[in-house]
Amino acid sequence: MSNVLITKEIPSTAKNYLEEKGHKVKIACGFEDNKALLEEAKKVDALITMLSDKIDQDFLSHAKNLKVISNYAVGHNNIDSNFATKLGIAIGNTPDVLTNATAELAMTLLFAVARNAKSAMRNVSEGKWQGWEPMGFHGVELNAKTIGIVGAGRIGQAMAKMCHHGLNMNILYTARSKKTEFEKQTKAQHVDFENLLSQSDIVSVHCPLTEQTELLFNDWAFKKMKKGSIFINTARGEVHDEGALYDALKSAHLFGAGLDVTNPEPMSPNSKLLELDSAIIFPHIGSATVKAREEMALVCAKNVDLGLQNKPLVGDVNNIYS
Ligand code: GLV
Ligand code: GLV
């Protein structure tokens, strides 16, 4: 029997699965700080972590009993997986099961930004709706526009398909390699970052957070984007510079921005971005559908059970058993 700690409550699918497999499961309700989490982690064989848990070298070298860390997310920049590999700790994530949910959320932000949802909703809720308005709230029509997908992985490709097949859009993308099947399906074109910025009416971020993508969207990048274009980020907030984004919106160089992720996270309630009607901001809810979150919980539990048996995980980040 192994001991598993889940650092915050997730759908009960995870606990049920692990208990059926004979493991002992403890569910915490978050930790005050990393030190408190580490104290509990020292006592268990496996962890199910949230993307907000920082699992760095210091943490890993002190949690001596850990065999598996299963992140309740597809992104895993919160875990030093290279160092975990050296220590023989398997790292898991939850790809595929959240692809549609996250792409749909990116579309939600895109539609909301394009049609001025924030100011339109305020107009009603603040009692300012006087009558049908011929000249107000004119937004951007998305049909046949060009979208640039930064990082055409699963989620980026899913969004591109919705944009191409549903809205007749042209697709540009960046990725480390050309994606032949994706190009066939969507007539997408592989371009460099600068061309993507200067040719797209919408730029949507789907890349992981790495040293190469941190602050990729700086002042230079926002200025390279077309005047009147839209910026969407549902990946990681650290990919954009919040001050540079504010300037690009405030000067009306960009039409708007839709963020599901912020830099830092959580966003400060005093962030100047919150003052802008052109910025629509959600609290990192990309994968938050009932279906995706239940399936993520199950994948996390399977990752733990497999890793404890020295077998390859379902969502395998460092592949130490394959
Ligand atoms: C969410 O951001 C995830 O990486 O799953
Ligand atoms: C990961 O980023 C994915 O696209 O699934």
mmCIF file of C-alpha atoms and ligand atoms in Angstrom:
data_model
loop_
_atom_site.group_PDB
_atom_site.id
_atom_site.type_symbol
_atom_site.label_atom_id
_atom_site.label_comp_id
_atom_site.label_asym_id
_atom_site.label_seq_id
_atom_site.Cartn_x
_atom_site.Cartn_y
_atom_site.Cartn_z
ATOM 1 C CA MET A 1 0.000 0.000 0.000
ATOM 2 C CA SER A 2 1.312 3.443 -0.917
ATOM 3 C CA ASN A 3 0.448 6.839 0.502
ATOM 4 C CA VAL A 4 -0.788 9.508 -1.879
ATOM 5 C CA LEU A 5 -1.317 13.177 -1.080
ATOM 6 C CA ILE A 6 -3.594 15.360 -3.222
ATOM 7 C CA THR A 7 -2.651 18.976 -2.459
ATOM 8 C CA LYS A 8 -6.147 20.413 -3.041
ATOM 9 C CA GLU A 9 -9.601 18.941 -3.562
ATOM 10 C CA ILE A 10 -10.163 17.657 -7.117
ATOM 11 C CA PRO A 11 -13.072 15.523 -8.440
ATOM 12 C CA SER A 12 -13.510 12.364 -6.361
ATOM 13 C CA THR A 13 -12.772 10.184 -9.402
ATOM 14 C CA ALA A 14 -9.096 10.407 -8.396
ATOM 15 C CA LYS A 15 -9.499 9.271 -4.800
ATOM 16 C CA ASN A 16 -11.954 6.519 -5.757
ATOM 17 C CA TYR A 17 -9.630 5.116 -8.402
ATOM 18 C CA LEU A 18 -6.593 5.149 -6.117
ATOM 19 C CA GLU A 19 -8.453 3.557 -3.229
ATOM 20 C CA GLU A 20 -9.743 0.800 -5.510
ATOM 21 C CA LYS A 21 -6.112 0.132 -6.409
ATOM 22 C CA GLY A 22 -5.325 -0.201 -2.710
ATOM 23 C CA HIS A 23 -3.604 3.134 -2.038
ATOM 24 C CA LYS A 24 -4.165 5.354 0.955
ATOM 25 C CA VAL A 25 -5.245 8.847 -0.110
ATOM 26 C CA LYS A 26 -5.107 12.094 1.816
ATOM 27 C CA ILE A 27 -6.682 15.250 0.402
ATOM 28 C CA ALA A 28 -5.356 18.586 1.680
ATOM 29 C CA CYS A 29 -7.057 21.921 1.189
ATOM 30 C CA GLY A 30 -4.010 23.721 -0.131
ATOM 31 C CA PHE A 31 -1.006 24.757 1.968
ATOM 32 C CA GLU A 32 -0.063 28.047 3.540
ATOM 33 C CA ASP A 33 3.351 27.873 1.903
ATOM 34 C CA ASN A 34 5.703 25.479 0.176
ATOM 35 C CA LYS A 35 7.364 24.535 3.456
ATOM 36 C CA ALA A 36 4.071 23.262 4.850
ATOM 37 C CA LEU A 37 3.483 21.281 1.662
ATOM 38 C CA LEU A 38 7.008 19.841 1.853
ATOM 39 C CA GLU A 39 6.469 18.630 5.432
ATOM 40 C CA GLU A 40 3.473 16.573 4.260
ATOM 41 C CA ALA A 41 5.157 15.504 1.019
ATOM 42 C CA LYS A 42 8.029 13.939 2.986
ATOM 43 C CA LYS A 43 5.573 11.411 4.400
ATOM 44 C CA VAL A 44 4.123 10.110 1.114
ATOM 45 C CA ASP A 45 5.095 8.071 -1.951
ATOM 46 C CA ALA A 46 3.181 10.112 -4.505
ATOM 47 C CA LEU A 47 1.734 13.591 -4.922
ATOM 48 C CA ILE A 48 -1.048 14.969 -7.051
ATOM 49 C CA THR A 49 -0.066 18.638 -7.425
ATOM 50 C CA MET A 50 -1.757 21.809 -8.663
ATOM 51 C CA LEU A 51 -0.083 24.125 -11.179
ATOM 52 C CA SER A 52 0.285 26.625 -8.331
ATOM 53 C CA ASP A 53 2.512 24.227 -6.308
ATOM 54 C CA LYS A 54 6.170 25.091 -6.888
ATOM 55 C CA ILE A 55 8.105 21.832 -7.050
ATOM 56 C CA ASP A 56 11.700 23.029 -7.381
ATOM 57 C CA GLN A 57 15.114 21.454 -6.716
ATOM 58 C CA ASP A 58 15.038 22.303 -3.036
ATOM 59 C CA PHE A 59 11.610 20.703 -2.640
ATOM 60 C CA LEU A 60 12.586 17.601 -4.601
ATOM 61 C CA SER A 61 15.818 17.026 -2.725
ATOM 62 C CA HIS A 62 13.996 17.083 0.599
ATOM 63 C CA ALA A 63 10.916 14.973 -0.234
ATOM 64 C CA LYS A 64 12.912 11.751 -0.067
ATOM 65 C CA ASN A 65 10.116 9.205 -0.414
ATOM 66 C CA LEU A 66 8.487 10.554 -3.548
ATOM 67 C CA LYS A 67 8.326 8.194 -6.536
ATOM 68 C CA VAL A 68 5.671 10.026 -8.588
ATOM 69 C CA ILE A 69 4.394 13.584 -8.962
ATOM 70 C CA SER A 70 1.248 13.829 -11.023
ATOM 71 C CA ASN A 71 0.361 17.410 -11.997
ATOM 72 C CA TYR A 72 -3.344 18.226 -12.305
ATOM 73 C CA ALA A 73 -2.672 20.210 -15.510
ATOM 74 C CA VAL A 74 -1.168 19.776 -18.945
ATOM 75 C CA GLY A 75 1.430 22.507 -18.299
ATOM 76 C CA HIS A 76 4.197 21.475 -15.916
ATOM 77 C CA ASN A 77 6.491 24.501 -15.721
ATOM 78 C CA ASN A 78 5.815 24.515 -11.955
ATOM 79 C CA ILE A 79 7.873 21.305 -11.624
ATOM 80 C CA ASP A 80 11.618 20.982 -12.245
ATOM 81 C CA SER A 81 11.248 17.764 -14.216
ATOM 82 C CA ASN A 82 14.906 17.609 -15.305
ATOM 83 C CA PHE A 83 15.950 17.500 -11.693
ATOM 84 C CA ALA A 84 13.171 15.021 -10.853
ATOM 85 C CA THR A 85 14.514 12.764 -13.621
ATOM 86 C CA LYS A 86 17.951 12.774 -11.973
ATOM 87 C CA LEU A 87 16.325 11.664 -8.734
ATOM 88 C CA GLY A 88 14.263 8.975 -10.490
ATOM 89 C CA ILE A 89 10.908 10.633 -9.770
ATOM 90 C CA ALA A 90 8.248 10.150 -12.454
ATOM 91 C CA ILE A 91 6.361 13.305 -13.484
ATOM 92 C CA GLY A 92 2.861 13.111 -14.947
ATOM 93 C CA ASN A 93 0.479 15.586 -16.584
ATOM 94 C CA THR A 94 -2.992 15.542 -18.176
ATOM 95 C CA PRO A 95 -2.788 16.120 -21.941
ATOM 96 C CA ASP A 96 -5.671 15.472 -24.397
ATOM 97 C CA VAL A 97 -8.547 15.433 -21.895
ATOM 98 C CA LEU A 98 -8.520 19.225 -21.525
ATOM 99 C CA THR A 99 -7.795 20.132 -25.134
ATOM 100 C CA ASN A 100 -11.373 20.893 -26.180
ATOM 101 C CA ALA A 101 -12.257 22.665 -22.941
ATOM 102 C CA THR A 102 -9.256 24.980 -23.199
ATOM 103 C CA ALA A 103 -9.710 25.693 -26.918
ATOM 104 C CA GLU A 104 -13.390 26.487 -26.279
ATOM 105 C CA LEU A 105 -12.388 28.892 -23.511
ATOM 106 C CA ALA A 106 -9.957 30.615 -25.870
ATOM 107 C CA MET A 107 -12.855 31.007 -28.340
ATOM 108 C CA THR A 108 -15.050 32.371 -25.536
ATOM 109 C CA LEU A 109 -12.460 35.078 -24.851
ATOM 110 C CA LEU A 110 -12.046 35.809 -28.547
ATOM 111 C CA PHE A 111 -15.779 36.285 -29.152
ATOM 112 C CA ALA A 112 -16.160 38.310 -25.955
ATOM 113 C CA VAL A 113 -13.299 40.670 -26.827
ATOM 114 C CA ALA A 114 -14.352 41.054 -30.469
ATOM 115 C CA ARG A 115 -17.883 42.108 -29.468
ATOM 116 C CA ASN A 116 -17.052 44.379 -26.539
ATOM 117 C CA ALA A 117 -18.672 42.060 -24.015
ATOM 118 C CA LYS A 118 -17.225 43.842 -20.974
ATOM 119 C CA SER A 119 -18.589 47.300 -21.768
ATOM 120 C CA ALA A 120 -21.863 45.862 -23.107
ATOM 121 C CA MET A 121 -22.491 43.917 -19.902
ATOM 122 C CA ARG A 122 -21.593 46.918 -17.748
ATOM 123 C CA ASN A 123 -23.994 49.045 -19.759
ATOM 124 C CA VAL A 124 -26.859 46.776 -18.729
ATOM 125 C CA SER A 125 -25.814 45.999 -15.159
ATOM 126 C CA GLU A 126 -25.095 49.650 -14.323
ATOM 127 C CA GLY A 127 -28.530 50.758 -15.548
ATOM 128 C CA LYS A 128 -27.119 52.768 -18.481
ATOM 129 C CA TRP A 129 -29.076 50.956 -21.207
ATOM 130 C CA GLN A 130 -31.323 53.691 -22.598
ATOM 131 C CA GLY A 131 -32.546 52.084 -25.801
ATOM 132 C CA TRP A 132 -31.359 50.446 -28.987
ATOM 133 C CA GLU A 133 -28.049 52.022 -29.901
ATOM 134 C CA PRO A 134 -27.219 52.463 -33.600
ATOM 135 C CA MET A 135 -23.692 53.746 -33.025
ATOM 136 C CA GLY A 136 -22.421 52.011 -29.897
ATOM 137 C CA PHE A 137 -20.439 48.835 -29.235
ATOM 138 C CA HIS A 138 -19.223 48.333 -32.803
ATOM 139 C CA GLY A 139 -16.968 45.303 -32.642
ATOM 140 C CA VAL A 140 -14.802 43.202 -34.914
ATOM 141 C CA GLU A 141 -16.347 40.662 -37.273
ATOM 142 C CA LEU A 142 -14.267 37.506 -37.116
ATOM 143 C CA ASN A 143 -15.345 35.750 -40.301
ATOM 144 C CA ALA A 144 -12.474 35.262 -42.787
ATOM 145 C CA LYS A 145 -9.908 37.005 -40.572
ATOM 146 C CA THR A 146 -6.345 35.707 -40.087
ATOM 147 C CA ILE A 147 -5.433 34.118 -36.771
ATOM 148 C CA GLY A 148 -1.860 33.463 -35.674
ATOM 149 C CA ILE A 149 -1.469 30.471 -33.377
ATOM 150 C CA VAL A 150 1.673 30.705 -31.244
ATOM 151 C CA GLY A 151 2.492 27.093 -30.422
ATOM 152 C CA ALA A 152 0.432 24.700 -32.534
ATOM 153 C CA GLY A 153 0.236 21.837 -30.030
ATOM 154 C CA ARG A 154 -3.014 20.055 -29.257
ATOM 155 C CA ILE A 155 -4.840 23.086 -27.902
ATOM 156 C CA GLY A 156 -3.570 25.517 -30.526
ATOM 157 C CA GLN A 157 -4.561 23.119 -33.295
ATOM 158 C CA ALA A 158 -8.022 22.599 -31.779
ATOM 159 C CA MET A 159 -8.604 26.343 -31.684
ATOM 160 C CA ALA A 160 -7.309 26.738 -35.242
ATOM 161 C CA LYS A 161 -9.778 24.082 -36.439
ATOM 162 C CA MET A 162 -12.692 25.923 -34.826
ATOM 163 C CA CYS A 163 -11.530 29.170 -36.434
ATOM 164 C CA HIS A 164 -10.977 27.631 -39.866
ATOM 165 C CA HIS A 165 -14.002 25.354 -40.100
ATOM 166 C CA GLY A 166 -16.409 27.533 -38.097
ATOM 167 C CA LEU A 167 -15.323 31.041 -39.078
ATOM 168 C CA ASN A 168 -13.580 30.565 -42.392
ATOM 169 C CA MET A 169 -10.355 32.015 -40.995
ATOM 170 C CA ASN A 170 -6.857 31.805 -42.428
ATOM 171 C CA ILE A 171 -4.422 30.141 -40.083
ATOM 172 C CA LEU A 172 -0.790 31.063 -39.482
ATOM 173 C CA TYR A 173 1.238 29.241 -36.867
ATOM 174 C CA THR A 174 4.588 28.977 -35.176
ATOM 175 C CA ALA A 175 5.916 25.675 -33.874
ATOM 176 C CA ARG A 176 9.328 24.090 -33.649
ATOM 177 C CA SER A 177 8.465 21.805 -36.587
ATOM 178 C CA LYS A 178 6.038 21.920 -39.496
ATOM 179 C CA LYS A 179 2.764 20.064 -38.782
ATOM 180 C CA THR A 180 1.867 18.416 -42.079
ATOM 181 C CA GLU A 181 -1.425 16.822 -41.051
ATOM 182 C CA PHE A 182 -2.576 20.064 -39.397
ATOM 183 C CA GLU A 183 -1.690 22.026 -42.549
ATOM 184 C CA LYS A 184 -3.779 19.631 -44.629
ATOM 185 C CA GLN A 185 -6.754 19.955 -42.295
ATOM 186 C CA THR A 186 -6.758 23.747 -41.981
ATOM 187 C CA LYS A 187 -4.587 25.107 -44.830
ATOM 188 C CA ALA A 188 -2.424 26.526 -42.039
ATOM 189 C CA GLN A 189 0.912 28.132 -42.915
ATOM 190 C CA HIS A 190 4.047 27.742 -40.821
ATOM 191 C CA VAL A 191 5.630 31.196 -40.425
ATOM 192 C CA ASP A 192 8.243 32.825 -38.211
ATOM 193 C CA PHE A 193 7.191 34.759 -35.130
ATOM 194 C CA GLU A 194 7.670 38.191 -36.658
ATOM 195 C CA ASN A 195 5.557 37.384 -39.718
ATOM 196 C CA LEU A 196 2.875 35.864 -37.525
ATOM 197 C CA LEU A 197 2.705 39.088 -35.508
ATOM 198 C CA SER A 198 2.605 41.429 -38.462
ATOM 199 C CA GLN A 199 0.072 39.448 -40.526
ATOM 200 C CA SER A 200 -2.483 38.282 -37.967
ATOM 201 C CA ASP A 201 -5.734 39.990 -36.992
ATOM 202 C CA ILE A 202 -5.804 37.804 -33.908
ATOM 203 C CA VAL A 203 -2.816 36.289 -32.080
ATOM 204 C CA SER A 204 -3.544 33.428 -29.703
ATOM 205 C CA VAL A 205 -0.937 31.955 -27.344
ATOM 206 C CA HIS A 206 -0.807 28.172 -26.785
ATOM 207 C CA CYS A 207 2.875 27.485 -26.136
ATOM 208 C CA PRO A 208 4.265 26.125 -22.884
ATOM 209 C CA LEU A 209 6.178 28.449 -20.567
ATOM 210 C CA THR A 210 9.912 27.913 -21.100
ATOM 211 C CA GLU A 211 13.036 30.090 -21.004
ATOM 212 C CA GLN A 212 12.415 30.760 -24.712
ATOM 213 C CA THR A 213 8.779 31.824 -24.312
ATOM 214 C CA GLU A 214 9.027 33.801 -21.070
ATOM 215 C CA LEU A 215 8.061 37.428 -21.843
ATOM 216 C CA LEU A 216 7.909 36.600 -25.555
ATOM 217 C CA PHE A 217 5.137 39.183 -25.779
ATOM 218 C CA ASN A 218 7.043 42.316 -24.811
ATOM 219 C CA ASP A 219 6.767 45.864 -26.037
ATOM 220 C CA TRP A 220 8.428 44.963 -29.336
ATOM 221 C CA ALA A 221 6.007 42.089 -30.010
ATOM 222 C CA PHE A 222 2.868 44.075 -29.238
ATOM 223 C CA LYS A 223 4.104 46.917 -31.475
ATOM 224 C CA LYS A 224 4.712 44.410 -34.302
ATOM 225 C CA MET A 225 1.093 43.258 -34.056
ATOM 226 C CA LYS A 226 -1.342 44.895 -36.499
ATOM 227 C CA LYS A 227 -3.181 47.998 -35.386
ATOM 228 C CA GLY A 228 -6.648 46.958 -34.245
ATOM 229 C CA SER A 229 -5.710 43.329 -33.665
ATOM 230 C CA ILE A 230 -6.659 41.092 -30.749
ATOM 231 C CA PHE A 231 -4.384 39.252 -28.301
ATOM 232 C CA ILE A 232 -5.557 36.048 -26.556
ATOM 233 C CA ASN A 233 -3.547 34.129 -23.935
ATOM 234 C CA THR A 234 -4.892 30.918 -22.420
ATOM 235 C CA ALA A 235 -1.445 29.325 -21.892
ATOM 236 C CA ARG A 236 0.734 30.933 -19.225
ATOM 237 C CA GLY A 237 0.720 34.546 -18.042
ATOM 238 C CA GLU A 238 4.519 34.735 -17.902
ATOM 239 C CA VAL A 239 4.548 34.619 -21.714
ATOM 240 C CA HIS A 240 3.358 38.249 -21.791
ATOM 241 C CA ASP A 241 4.591 41.411 -20.114
ATOM 242 C CA GLU A 242 1.584 42.939 -18.402
ATOM 243 C CA GLY A 243 2.883 46.527 -18.546
ATOM 244 C CA ALA A 244 3.611 46.261 -22.264
ATOM 245 C CA LEU A 245 0.152 44.790 -22.859
ATOM 246 C CA TYR A 246 -1.429 47.631 -20.895
ATOM 247 C CA ASP A 247 0.367 50.216 -23.049
ATOM 248 C CA ALA A 248 -0.691 48.457 -26.261
ATOM 249 C CA LEU A 249 -4.339 48.484 -25.144
ATOM 250 C CA LYS A 250 -4.366 51.961 -23.588
ATOM 251 C CA SER A 251 -2.965 53.512 -26.777
ATOM 252 C CA ALA A 252 -5.621 51.556 -28.738
ATOM 253 C CA HIS A 253 -2.896 49.934 -30.847
ATOM 254 C CA LEU A 254 -4.606 46.647 -29.982
ATOM 255 C CA PHE A 255 -8.394 46.404 -30.220
ATOM 256 C CA GLY A 256 -8.510 44.170 -27.172
ATOM 257 C CA ALA A 257 -7.079 41.311 -25.185
ATOM 258 C CA GLY A 258 -8.575 38.190 -23.659
ATOM 259 C CA LEU A 259 -6.569 36.593 -20.872
ATOM 260 C CA ASP A 260 -7.242 33.397 -18.981
ATOM 261 C CA VAL A 261 -3.781 33.626 -17.463
ATOM 262 C CA THR A 262 -2.065 36.657 -15.946
ATOM 263 C CA ASN A 263 1.409 37.765 -14.958
ATOM 264 C CA PRO A 264 1.591 37.472 -11.977
ATOM 265 C CA GLU A 265 -1.129 35.025 -10.995
ATOM 266 C CA PRO A 266 -3.426 35.632 -9.265
ATOM 267 C CA MET A 267 -3.684 39.107 -10.770
ATOM 268 C CA SER A 268 -3.553 41.972 -8.322
ATOM 269 C CA PRO A 269 -6.998 43.570 -7.853
ATOM 270 C CA ASN A 270 -5.130 46.859 -8.466
ATOM 271 C CA SER A 271 -3.860 45.828 -11.908
ATOM 272 C CA LYS A 272 -4.360 48.668 -14.370
ATOM 273 C CA LEU A 273 -5.572 46.140 -16.937
ATOM 274 C CA LEU A 274 -8.774 45.800 -14.926
ATOM 275 C CA GLU A 275 -9.597 49.444 -15.667
ATOM 276 C CA LEU A 276 -9.769 48.779 -19.406
ATOM 277 C CA ASP A 277 -12.996 47.681 -21.092
ATOM 278 C CA SER A 278 -10.873 46.231 -23.889
ATOM 279 C CA ALA A 279 -9.259 43.649 -21.550
ATOM 280 C CA ILE A 280 -11.360 40.652 -20.608
ATOM 281 C CA ILE A 281 -9.767 38.588 -17.877
ATOM 282 C CA PHE A 282 -10.723 35.190 -16.498
ATOM 283 C CA PRO A 283 -9.169 33.487 -13.460
ATOM 284 C CA HIS A 284 -7.343 30.592 -15.211
ATOM 285 C CA ILE A 285 -10.408 28.459 -15.968
ATOM 286 C CA GLY A 286 -9.397 26.968 -19.343
ATOM 287 C CA SER A 287 -9.875 23.353 -18.326
ATOM 288 C CA ALA A 288 -12.806 24.040 -15.998
ATOM 289 C CA THR A 289 -15.582 21.975 -17.559
ATOM 290 C CA VAL A 290 -17.175 19.142 -15.582
ATOM 291 C CA LYS A 291 -15.999 16.635 -18.192
ATOM 292 C CA ALA A 292 -12.411 17.833 -18.492
ATOM 293 C CA ARG A 293 -11.849 18.176 -14.757
ATOM 294 C CA GLU A 294 -13.218 14.679 -14.071
ATOM 295 C CA GLU A 295 -11.086 13.165 -16.797
ATOM 296 C CA MET A 296 -8.034 15.080 -15.556
ATOM 297 C CA ALA A 297 -8.609 13.643 -12.082
ATOM 298 C CA LEU A 298 -8.745 10.130 -13.511
ATOM 299 C CA VAL A 299 -5.591 10.608 -15.611
ATOM 300 C CA CYS A 300 -3.802 11.984 -12.531
ATOM 301 C CA ALA A 301 -4.814 8.940 -10.502
ATOM 302 C CA LYS A 302 -3.709 6.552 -13.262
ATOM 303 C CA ASN A 303 -0.369 8.369 -13.505
ATOM 304 C CA VAL A 304 0.176 7.837 -9.790
ATOM 305 C CA ASP A 305 -0.800 4.166 -9.822
ATOM 306 C CA LEU A 306 1.346 3.400 -12.893
ATOM 307 C CA GLY A 307 4.377 5.292 -11.596
ATOM 308 C CA LEU A 308 4.205 3.470 -8.283
ATOM 309 C CA GLN A 309 4.470 0.237 -10.289
ATOM 310 C CA ASN A 310 7.460 1.547 -12.308
ATOM 311 C CA LYS A 311 5.343 1.663 -15.464
ATOM 312 C CA PRO A 312 5.064 4.448 -18.101
ATOM 313 C CA LEU A 313 2.405 7.039 -17.189
ATOM 314 C CA VAL A 314 -0.651 8.021 -19.277
ATOM 315 C CA GLY A 315 0.532 11.628 -19.423
ATOM 316 C CA ASP A 316 4.260 11.064 -19.152
ATOM 317 C CA VAL A 317 6.466 14.148 -18.817
ATOM 318 C CA ASN A 318 9.904 12.643 -18.175
ATOM 319 C CA ASN A 319 9.382 9.070 -19.417
ATOM 320 C CA ILE A 320 11.567 7.421 -16.812
ATOM 321 C CA TYR A 321 9.845 4.038 -17.150
ATOM 322 C CA SER A 322 9.599 3.812 -20.930
HETATM 323 C C1 GLV B 1 -3.706 24.671 -17.157
HETATM 324 O O1 GLV B 1 -3.265 25.775 -17.295
HETATM 325 C C2 GLV B 1 -3.019 23.491 -17.510
HETATM 326 O O2 GLV B 1 -1.818 23.570 -17.825
HETATM 327 O O3 GLV B 1 -3.633 22.424 -17.478
HETATM 328 C C1 GLV B 2 -0.262 21.469 -24.513
HETATM 329 O O1 GLV B 2 0.121 22.608 -24.431
HETATM 330 C C2 GLV B 2 -1.265 21.060 -25.452
HETATM 331 O O2 GLV B 2 -1.471 21.779 -26.444
HETATM 332 O O3 GLV B 2 -1.881 20.026 -25.171
#
